[in-house]
Amino acid sequence: MRYSGFRVIAEALTGHKGWKPVWRDPAPQPEYDYIIIGGGGHGLATAYYLAKEFGQARIAVLEKGYLGGGNVGRNTTIIRSNYLLDGNEPFYEFSLKLWEGLEQDFNYNAMVSQRGIINLIHTDAQRDAFTRRGNAMRLHGADAELLSREQVRQMYPWLNFDNARFPIKGALMQRRGGTVRHDAVAWGYARGADLRGVDLIQNCEVTGMRIENGRIKGVETTRGFIGAKKVGVAVAGSSSKVMAYAGMRLPIESHVLQAFVSEGLKPLIDGVMTFGAGHFYVSQSDKGGLVFGGDIDGYNSYAQRGNLPVIEDVAEGGMALMPAIGRVRLLRTWGGIMDMSMDGSPFIDKTPVEGLYFNGGWCYGGFKATPASGWCFAHLMARDEPHKTATAYRLDRFLKGRMIDEKGQGAQPNLH
Amino acid sequence: MIIHHPILGPRDAQEFVYLGDAALMNRPDGMTAGIEEFHDWLYNRDNPAGEHQELWYHEQGDRSWLVVTRNTVTHEITKVELARDVARSKGRSK
């Protein structure tokens, strides 16, 4: 069923009796050409692009729980391409371009809203660093603007511009950045993949991999063995658990990142704002809630919930920047599990096992990468060579000395 | 999380800095190990879901290094030792 404005009106006039389930619920086949482990944003996007852009068939997505029930449903929905390094910026700009055409491409309303993102500047050194980053972005075809203190004040006059420790001196702005309705991204990709014949198999946990003579033969699941010529793993958060089935140890630690939403307010922030120095970033949802977050808790965790010290830290950051929110009540807090890699950058690569491919290590930047991650992973799986924007995301880059360390923190995952 | 420091008693985890897997204590011998062994020690992790031994540094306390046994699924802490004692129990001089 194709969605359109006409269709909505026609259904409204006939009591909404014509809507059908958006995707099938198939039983697993004995064998596929491609199995994608993980029915989140990246896994569903991979299956969608494998079918649509790379003309492949006999594809299944295996999901332990329900589609979109992991990090694609737990993030703070921001899209941007404001990276510095050559290994990253072309990839994220590719992703942002895909976001810009996504809804037409998969015929689903994902509420892509390019409302602009600003990164606040507090010192001369930070302005130099952001100027450099903005220039790097523009060299790769992205947009970037340096805003003065007065320009920021025009946008958000109620910010605390004269905080004693971090006075606001300006901002780096990317107008094409913004927010997206995160669940709709998973649903749109799922529907698009299903329409092209991909089997989306839920409640199907992978419990092992069958590897013979260094080649993948299929996966053991809670619904029996399923054979496959190629298997792609896109389970960020649980990458170490799944790749251990293939005997691999990864340069990844799992950490919990918390997020927050306040009660609904009248329009206050029309874009996205990051206050990196204060470990705080915020946007406002279309329902009016302030959606915000800060740093990861900082210790290994698979718990999908964090602890109170980080909640306090984030609330303090918010109060330092926006004293006006002092009496706003918090509606919900939650946590998601991040693949924190050793240099803060992701992996899209082959593995030593022939036919087994790995996608993970997204740290807390996985959502914005969803379209390009799916496209590049599909490219790698279909053609056995990396997409031109994802050549740096190698698993062996630490051994070769080719880290992509945006923050220059070294092998300390909780500092990226 | 409350960490029961072997010397100082129950302390809030906020007083500590987290380093990571306690396997980082077992650095290969720089005179004999090859680059692959060093790479494996520095960059790769078991990253288990469940019981995990990890290094915490009591920065806002007595500046001791602790080996904390903690469950990464429940955050429950079941054992806290001085890293010094753990190293000595493995035959190290300090």
XYZ file of C-alpha atoms in Angstrom:
510
model
C 0.000 0.000 0.000
C 1.396 3.350 -1.041
C 0.811 6.251 1.342
C -0.361 9.640 0.094
C -2.467 12.587 1.185
C -5.304 11.287 -0.991
C -5.139 7.927 0.761
C -5.408 9.569 4.206
C -8.503 11.528 3.116
C -10.086 8.461 1.503
C -9.528 6.408 4.665
C -10.886 9.207 6.853
C -14.108 9.213 4.834
C -14.521 5.428 5.052
C -13.842 4.931 8.755
C -10.202 3.933 8.446
C -11.181 0.369 7.591
C -8.741 -0.048 4.713
C -5.416 0.163 6.554
C -3.445 -3.085 6.468
C -0.586 -4.312 8.683
C 2.523 -2.500 7.510
C 4.683 -5.609 7.202
C 4.257 -9.395 7.107
C 5.208 -11.708 9.985
C 6.873 -14.561 8.068
C 8.297 -17.804 9.464
C 12.012 -18.206 8.785
C 13.034 -20.033 5.589
C 15.674 -22.800 5.877
C 18.186 -20.689 3.973
C 18.822 -17.154 2.717
C 21.455 -15.422 0.621
C 21.745 -12.667 3.220
C 20.986 -12.661 6.923
C 21.156 -9.384 8.834
C 21.341 -9.878 12.598
C 19.617 -6.991 14.341
C 16.269 -5.410 13.420
C 17.174 -1.896 14.489
C 17.731 1.156 12.348
C 21.037 0.033 10.864
C 19.971 -3.569 10.228
C 16.672 -2.583 8.609
C 18.377 0.096 6.500
C 20.946 -2.479 5.372
C 18.226 -4.900 4.280
C 16.313 -2.084 2.547
C 19.303 -0.881 0.529
C 20.467 -4.438 -0.240
C 17.106 -5.058 -1.888
C 16.505 -1.630 -3.398
C 19.908 -0.272 -4.408
C 21.968 -3.417 -4.854
C 19.272 -5.636 -6.393
C 19.758 -8.519 -3.987
C 17.067 -11.017 -2.932
C 16.516 -13.794 -0.393
C 17.250 -11.488 2.547
C 16.191 -11.913 6.176
C 16.506 -9.636 9.191
C 16.634 -11.514 12.510
C 15.550 -9.556 15.573
C 15.744 -10.788 19.160
C 12.789 -8.680 20.338
C 10.626 -6.416 18.207
C 11.636 -4.197 15.283
C 13.091 -0.872 16.358
C 13.054 -1.824 20.039
C 16.702 -1.021 20.702
C 18.721 2.133 20.299
C 16.771 3.440 17.297
C 13.859 3.841 19.707
C 15.947 5.197 22.587
C 18.035 8.014 21.126
C 17.520 11.785 21.035
C 16.801 11.876 17.271
C 19.485 14.325 16.124
C 20.973 14.354 12.625
C 24.080 16.341 11.642
C 27.340 16.021 9.732
C 29.664 18.237 11.765
C 32.793 16.095 12.001
C 36.405 17.107 11.533
C 38.364 14.109 10.274
C 38.655 12.832 6.706
C 37.645 9.315 7.749
C 34.336 10.578 9.173
C 33.054 13.741 7.494
C 32.350 12.375 3.976
C 30.463 9.442 5.508
C 28.272 11.599 7.745
C 27.647 14.095 4.940
C 26.562 11.184 2.741
C 24.214 10.210 5.560
C 22.774 13.719 5.852
C 22.130 13.809 2.090
C 20.291 10.480 2.372
C 18.207 11.895 5.256
C 17.232 14.809 3.015
C 15.648 12.477 0.453
C 14.624 9.652 2.758
C 10.882 10.204 3.089
C 10.340 10.367 -0.685
C 12.655 7.396 -1.111
C 10.820 5.024 1.229
C 7.380 6.708 1.040
C 6.998 7.121 4.772
C 6.681 10.193 6.953
C 9.781 10.205 9.163
C 9.291 13.884 10.098
C 12.783 14.855 8.935
C 13.126 18.405 10.235
C 16.224 20.382 9.273
C 15.846 22.859 12.080
C 19.569 23.546 12.482
C 22.090 22.622 15.135
C 24.434 24.940 17.029
C 27.505 24.029 19.085
C 28.165 26.769 21.641
C 31.585 28.462 21.891
C 32.973 29.764 25.191
C 36.657 30.550 24.601
C 39.010 31.795 21.879
C 40.603 28.352 21.678
C 37.223 26.744 21.171
C 36.378 29.267 18.441
C 39.625 28.345 16.664
C 38.800 24.640 16.954
C 35.250 25.128 15.680
C 36.459 27.370 12.848
C 38.765 24.583 11.782
C 35.989 22.040 12.032
C 33.604 24.254 10.076
C 36.193 24.643 7.342
C 36.738 20.884 7.224
C 32.981 20.389 6.895
C 32.777 22.872 4.008
C 35.724 21.270 2.248
C 33.684 18.052 2.178
C 30.595 19.791 0.809
C 28.677 20.201 4.064
C 27.389 23.536 5.350
C 28.812 25.336 8.356
C 28.560 28.864 9.694
C 30.273 30.614 12.553
C 27.792 32.654 14.608
C 28.723 35.628 16.765
C 27.534 36.051 20.324
C 24.914 38.548 19.090
C 23.611 36.138 16.458
C 23.164 33.466 19.119
C 21.461 36.029 21.343
C 18.973 36.824 18.586
C 18.052 33.147 18.359
C 17.868 32.380 22.055
C 17.832 35.592 24.134
C 16.999 33.690 27.316
C 20.264 31.715 27.461
C 22.704 32.495 30.261
C 25.270 34.407 28.181
C 27.342 35.526 31.158
C 27.883 32.288 33.041
C 31.073 32.916 35.043
C 32.765 29.710 33.923
C 31.398 29.280 30.388
C 30.163 32.620 28.957
C 28.667 32.178 25.477
C 30.943 33.741 22.854
C 29.334 32.369 19.702
C 28.494 29.090 18.024
C 29.210 26.818 15.114
C 25.990 26.251 13.202
C 24.939 23.623 10.692
C 21.562 24.694 9.282
C 20.971 21.372 7.525
C 21.214 19.466 10.799
C 18.074 18.757 12.774
C 15.850 16.033 14.152
C 13.912 13.050 12.818
C 11.057 10.985 14.249
C 13.278 8.052 15.268
C 10.696 5.244 15.451
C 9.362 6.187 12.025
C 12.847 5.639 10.608
C 12.789 2.017 11.757
C 9.191 1.573 10.593
C 9.839 3.210 7.224
C 12.869 1.056 6.503
C 11.061 -2.056 7.760
C 8.075 -1.392 5.522
C 10.301 -0.577 2.547
C 12.304 -3.770 3.026
C 9.199 -5.904 3.537
C 7.613 -4.527 0.351
C 10.723 -5.670 -1.527
C 10.457 -9.221 -0.189
C 12.767 -9.063 2.814
C 11.671 -11.427 5.620
C 11.584 -9.498 8.919
C 11.705 -12.186 11.597
C 11.009 -10.988 15.119
C 11.380 -12.817 18.441
C 14.274 -14.695 16.878
C 17.462 -14.446 18.919
C 20.748 -15.585 17.398
C 22.428 -18.001 19.815
C 25.386 -19.162 17.770
C 27.085 -19.156 14.386
C 27.895 -22.163 12.250
C 31.342 -21.691 10.761
C 33.047 -24.411 8.691
C 36.542 -24.130 7.229
C 36.646 -20.427 7.973
C 33.380 -19.744 6.173
C 29.970 -18.821 7.604
C 27.246 -21.396 6.940
C 24.413 -19.894 8.929
C 23.227 -18.993 12.399
C 21.689 -20.906 15.286
C 18.614 -19.155 16.614
C 15.832 -19.635 19.132
C 13.726 -20.605 16.092
C 16.198 -23.173 14.795
C 19.145 -23.159 12.427
C 18.949 -20.766 9.467
C 21.454 -21.159 6.652
C 23.006 -18.172 4.878
C 25.662 -17.373 2.293
C 26.438 -14.043 3.937
C 25.717 -12.801 7.442
C 25.889 -9.166 8.540
C 25.896 -8.216 12.212
C 24.324 -4.850 13.122
C 23.592 -5.127 16.835
C 25.409 -2.106 18.303
C 25.294 -2.269 22.098
C 25.575 -6.056 22.030
C 28.301 -6.397 19.388
C 30.759 -8.127 21.712
C 28.157 -10.722 22.708
C 27.217 -11.625 19.136
C 30.715 -11.518 17.646
C 31.910 -13.823 20.438
C 29.900 -16.530 18.624
C 32.494 -16.190 15.875
C 35.339 -16.264 18.391
C 36.142 -12.560 17.981
C 37.118 -10.035 20.648
C 36.347 -6.467 19.630
C 37.902 -3.056 20.366
C 34.600 -2.115 22.006
C 33.157 -1.600 25.499
C 29.404 -1.410 26.126
C 28.367 1.694 28.064
C 25.051 3.193 29.120
C 23.970 6.629 27.856
C 20.981 8.270 29.483
C 18.432 10.548 27.863
C 15.678 12.732 29.271
C 12.425 14.370 28.288
C 10.592 17.066 30.210
C 6.887 17.772 30.423
C 5.442 19.584 27.400
C 6.205 23.297 27.126
C 5.295 26.056 24.713
C 7.810 26.555 21.870
C 11.159 27.495 23.359
C 13.923 26.005 21.209
C 13.362 25.721 17.473
C 16.648 23.939 16.753
C 19.212 21.712 18.418
C 21.764 23.151 20.821
C 24.866 21.543 22.311
C 26.689 22.830 25.375
C 29.654 20.461 25.239
C 31.588 22.204 27.981
C 28.656 21.602 30.332
C 27.878 18.047 29.210
C 24.436 19.027 27.961
C 22.529 19.159 24.689
C 18.876 19.850 24.027
C 16.146 20.111 21.444
C 12.370 20.384 21.721
C 10.038 17.725 20.407
C 6.965 18.579 18.365
C 4.879 17.666 21.428
C 6.745 20.347 23.388
C 8.945 18.233 25.631
C 12.569 19.245 26.024
C 14.604 16.262 24.824
C 18.070 16.387 26.317
C 21.085 14.441 27.458
C 24.716 14.594 28.411
C 27.626 12.225 28.809
C 27.673 8.460 29.179
C 27.738 7.126 32.748
C 31.308 5.977 32.168
C 31.410 2.345 33.297
C 30.713 -0.875 31.377
C 27.007 -1.589 31.366
C 24.380 -3.637 29.560
C 21.611 -2.437 31.879
C 19.683 0.069 29.678
C 19.409 2.282 32.735
C 21.905 4.604 34.376
C 22.501 6.059 37.809
C 21.607 9.307 39.544
C 24.987 11.131 39.477
C 24.765 11.590 35.705
C 21.158 12.772 35.978
C 22.347 15.409 38.448
C 25.270 16.362 36.179
C 23.005 16.773 33.140
C 20.441 18.778 35.134
C 23.223 21.075 36.385
C 24.440 21.592 32.816
C 20.918 22.447 31.733
C 20.461 24.926 34.580
C 23.813 26.586 33.863
C 22.805 27.188 30.254
C 19.063 27.730 30.598
C 18.121 29.035 34.053
C 14.526 29.393 32.818
C 13.960 25.627 32.993
C 14.485 25.497 36.761
C 10.883 24.631 37.547
C 10.274 22.362 34.583
C 9.511 18.800 35.647
C 11.199 15.771 34.194
C 8.782 13.398 32.499
C 11.006 10.401 31.800
C 14.613 9.251 31.818
C 15.917 6.136 30.135
C 19.153 4.549 29.001
C 20.536 2.838 25.929
C 23.596 0.672 25.487
C 26.378 2.109 23.337
C 29.168 0.288 21.552
C 32.004 2.576 22.718
C 34.989 1.972 20.457
C 38.628 2.653 21.216
C 38.804 5.815 19.082
C 35.186 6.951 19.174
C 34.544 5.939 15.551
C 32.554 3.038 14.104
C 33.320 -0.119 12.111
C 31.864 -1.333 8.808
C 34.136 -4.159 7.769
C 34.669 -7.757 6.765
C 35.846 -10.183 9.424
C 38.403 -13.019 9.323
C 35.422 -15.357 8.788
C 34.524 -15.450 5.096
C 30.957 -14.272 4.522
C 30.658 -12.660 7.970
C 30.466 -8.856 8.077
C 30.446 -6.496 11.020
C 28.760 -3.146 11.582
C 29.093 -1.568 15.035
C 31.072 0.646 17.357
C 28.732 3.607 16.789
C 29.382 5.113 20.222
C 26.530 7.594 20.811
C 26.391 8.734 17.168
C 24.578 5.838 15.580
C 21.193 7.386 14.857
C 22.366 10.121 12.489
C 24.444 7.513 10.657
C 21.510 5.152 10.021
C 20.964 5.726 6.259
C 24.651 5.797 5.307
C 25.451 2.912 7.635
C 22.781 0.792 5.951
C 23.856 1.861 2.471
C 27.579 1.287 3.088
C 27.018 -2.026 4.881
C 24.819 -3.223 2.009
C 27.518 -2.081 -0.440
C 30.176 -4.032 1.460
C 28.047 -7.184 1.710
C 26.856 -7.140 -1.910
C 30.138 -6.195 -3.589
C 32.752 -7.280 -1.039
C 34.396 -3.883 -1.153
C 33.769 -0.842 1.040
C 31.726 2.118 -0.117
C 33.987 5.079 -0.893
C 32.822 7.036 2.169
C 33.404 4.134 4.574
C 36.893 2.920 3.694
C 38.388 4.014 7.018
C 36.032 2.020 9.264
C 38.344 -0.995 9.446
C 38.547 -3.392 12.377
C 42.337 -3.544 12.091
C 42.916 0.206 12.189
C 44.419 0.127 15.696
C 46.962 -2.452 14.636
C 47.808 -0.361 11.560
C 47.907 2.952 13.429
C 45.024 4.463 11.436
C 42.752 5.552 14.272
C 39.934 8.053 13.627
C 40.007 9.817 16.987
C 37.930 13.028 16.758
C 38.608 13.936 20.379
C 42.175 12.690 20.610
C 41.490 10.699 23.784
C 43.272 7.467 22.900
C 42.160 3.962 23.853
C 39.836 5.090 26.658
C 36.273 4.409 25.461
C 34.494 6.233 28.285
C 36.181 9.519 27.330
C 35.076 9.602 23.685
C 26.471 2.653 43.102
C 28.233 2.221 46.450
C 31.733 0.767 46.391
C 32.796 -0.922 49.642
C 36.409 0.228 49.823
C 38.509 -2.363 51.703
C 40.084 0.376 53.857
C 37.614 3.266 53.846
C 34.300 1.424 53.875
C 31.258 2.326 51.753
C 31.993 5.157 49.287
C 29.857 6.678 46.523
C 31.042 5.646 43.041
C 31.134 9.360 42.149
C 34.381 9.662 44.140
C 36.063 7.263 41.719
C 37.415 7.413 38.189
C 36.727 4.374 36.022
C 39.510 2.925 33.896
C 38.125 -0.352 32.533
C 38.661 -4.110 32.477
C 41.059 -5.267 35.207
C 42.839 -7.315 32.538
C 44.615 -4.012 31.756
C 46.808 -4.824 34.795
C 48.326 -7.713 32.855
C 50.457 -5.683 30.479
C 52.679 -7.854 28.279
C 56.434 -7.721 28.848
C 57.728 -4.885 26.673
C 61.018 -6.674 26.031
C 59.485 -9.859 24.632
C 55.905 -9.265 23.441
C 55.153 -8.622 19.788
C 52.985 -5.846 18.365
C 49.947 -8.124 18.036
C 50.076 -9.099 21.703
C 50.360 -5.448 22.736
C 47.535 -4.487 20.382
C 45.322 -7.171 21.870
C 46.074 -6.000 25.418
C 45.519 -2.299 24.752
C 42.589 -2.305 22.316
C 40.547 -5.514 22.554
C 38.121 -6.294 25.367
C 36.035 -9.266 26.509
C 33.231 -6.789 27.334
C 31.031 -9.390 29.074
C 27.339 -9.013 29.902
C 27.455 -10.218 33.501
C 30.279 -10.406 36.009
C 33.123 -8.034 35.176
C 36.347 -7.282 37.048
C 37.306 -3.653 36.568
C 39.704 -0.978 37.750
C 38.403 2.007 39.721
C 40.686 4.788 41.016
C 39.703 6.547 44.250
C 40.625 10.013 43.013
C 38.609 11.963 45.578
C 39.698 9.662 48.386
C 42.878 7.818 49.222
C 43.990 7.534 45.562
C 44.150 3.785 45.709
C 43.407 1.580 42.719
C 40.681 -0.996 43.330
C 39.614 -4.121 41.489
C 35.815 -4.133 41.656
C 33.803 -7.204 40.660
C 30.523 -5.868 39.326
C 27.678 -7.244 37.253
C 27.279 -5.183 34.060
C 23.648 -6.226 33.674
C 22.441 -5.406 37.202
C 25.215 -3.019 38.393
C 25.499 -5.159 41.553
C 28.951 -5.073 43.158
C 29.973 -8.360 44.734
C 33.661 -7.934 45.577
C 36.128 -5.074 46.079
C 39.881 -5.591 46.457
C 42.926 -3.374 46.474
C 44.534 -3.675 43.038
C 47.865 -3.966 44.847
C 46.705 -7.147 46.603
C 45.390 -8.597 43.350
C 48.703 -7.910 41.606
C 50.693 -9.470 44.458
C 48.452 -12.530 44.495
C 49.490 -13.043 40.876
C 53.163 -12.977 41.823
C 53.916 -9.351 41.005
C 56.213 -7.397 43.363
C 53.870 -4.344 43.462
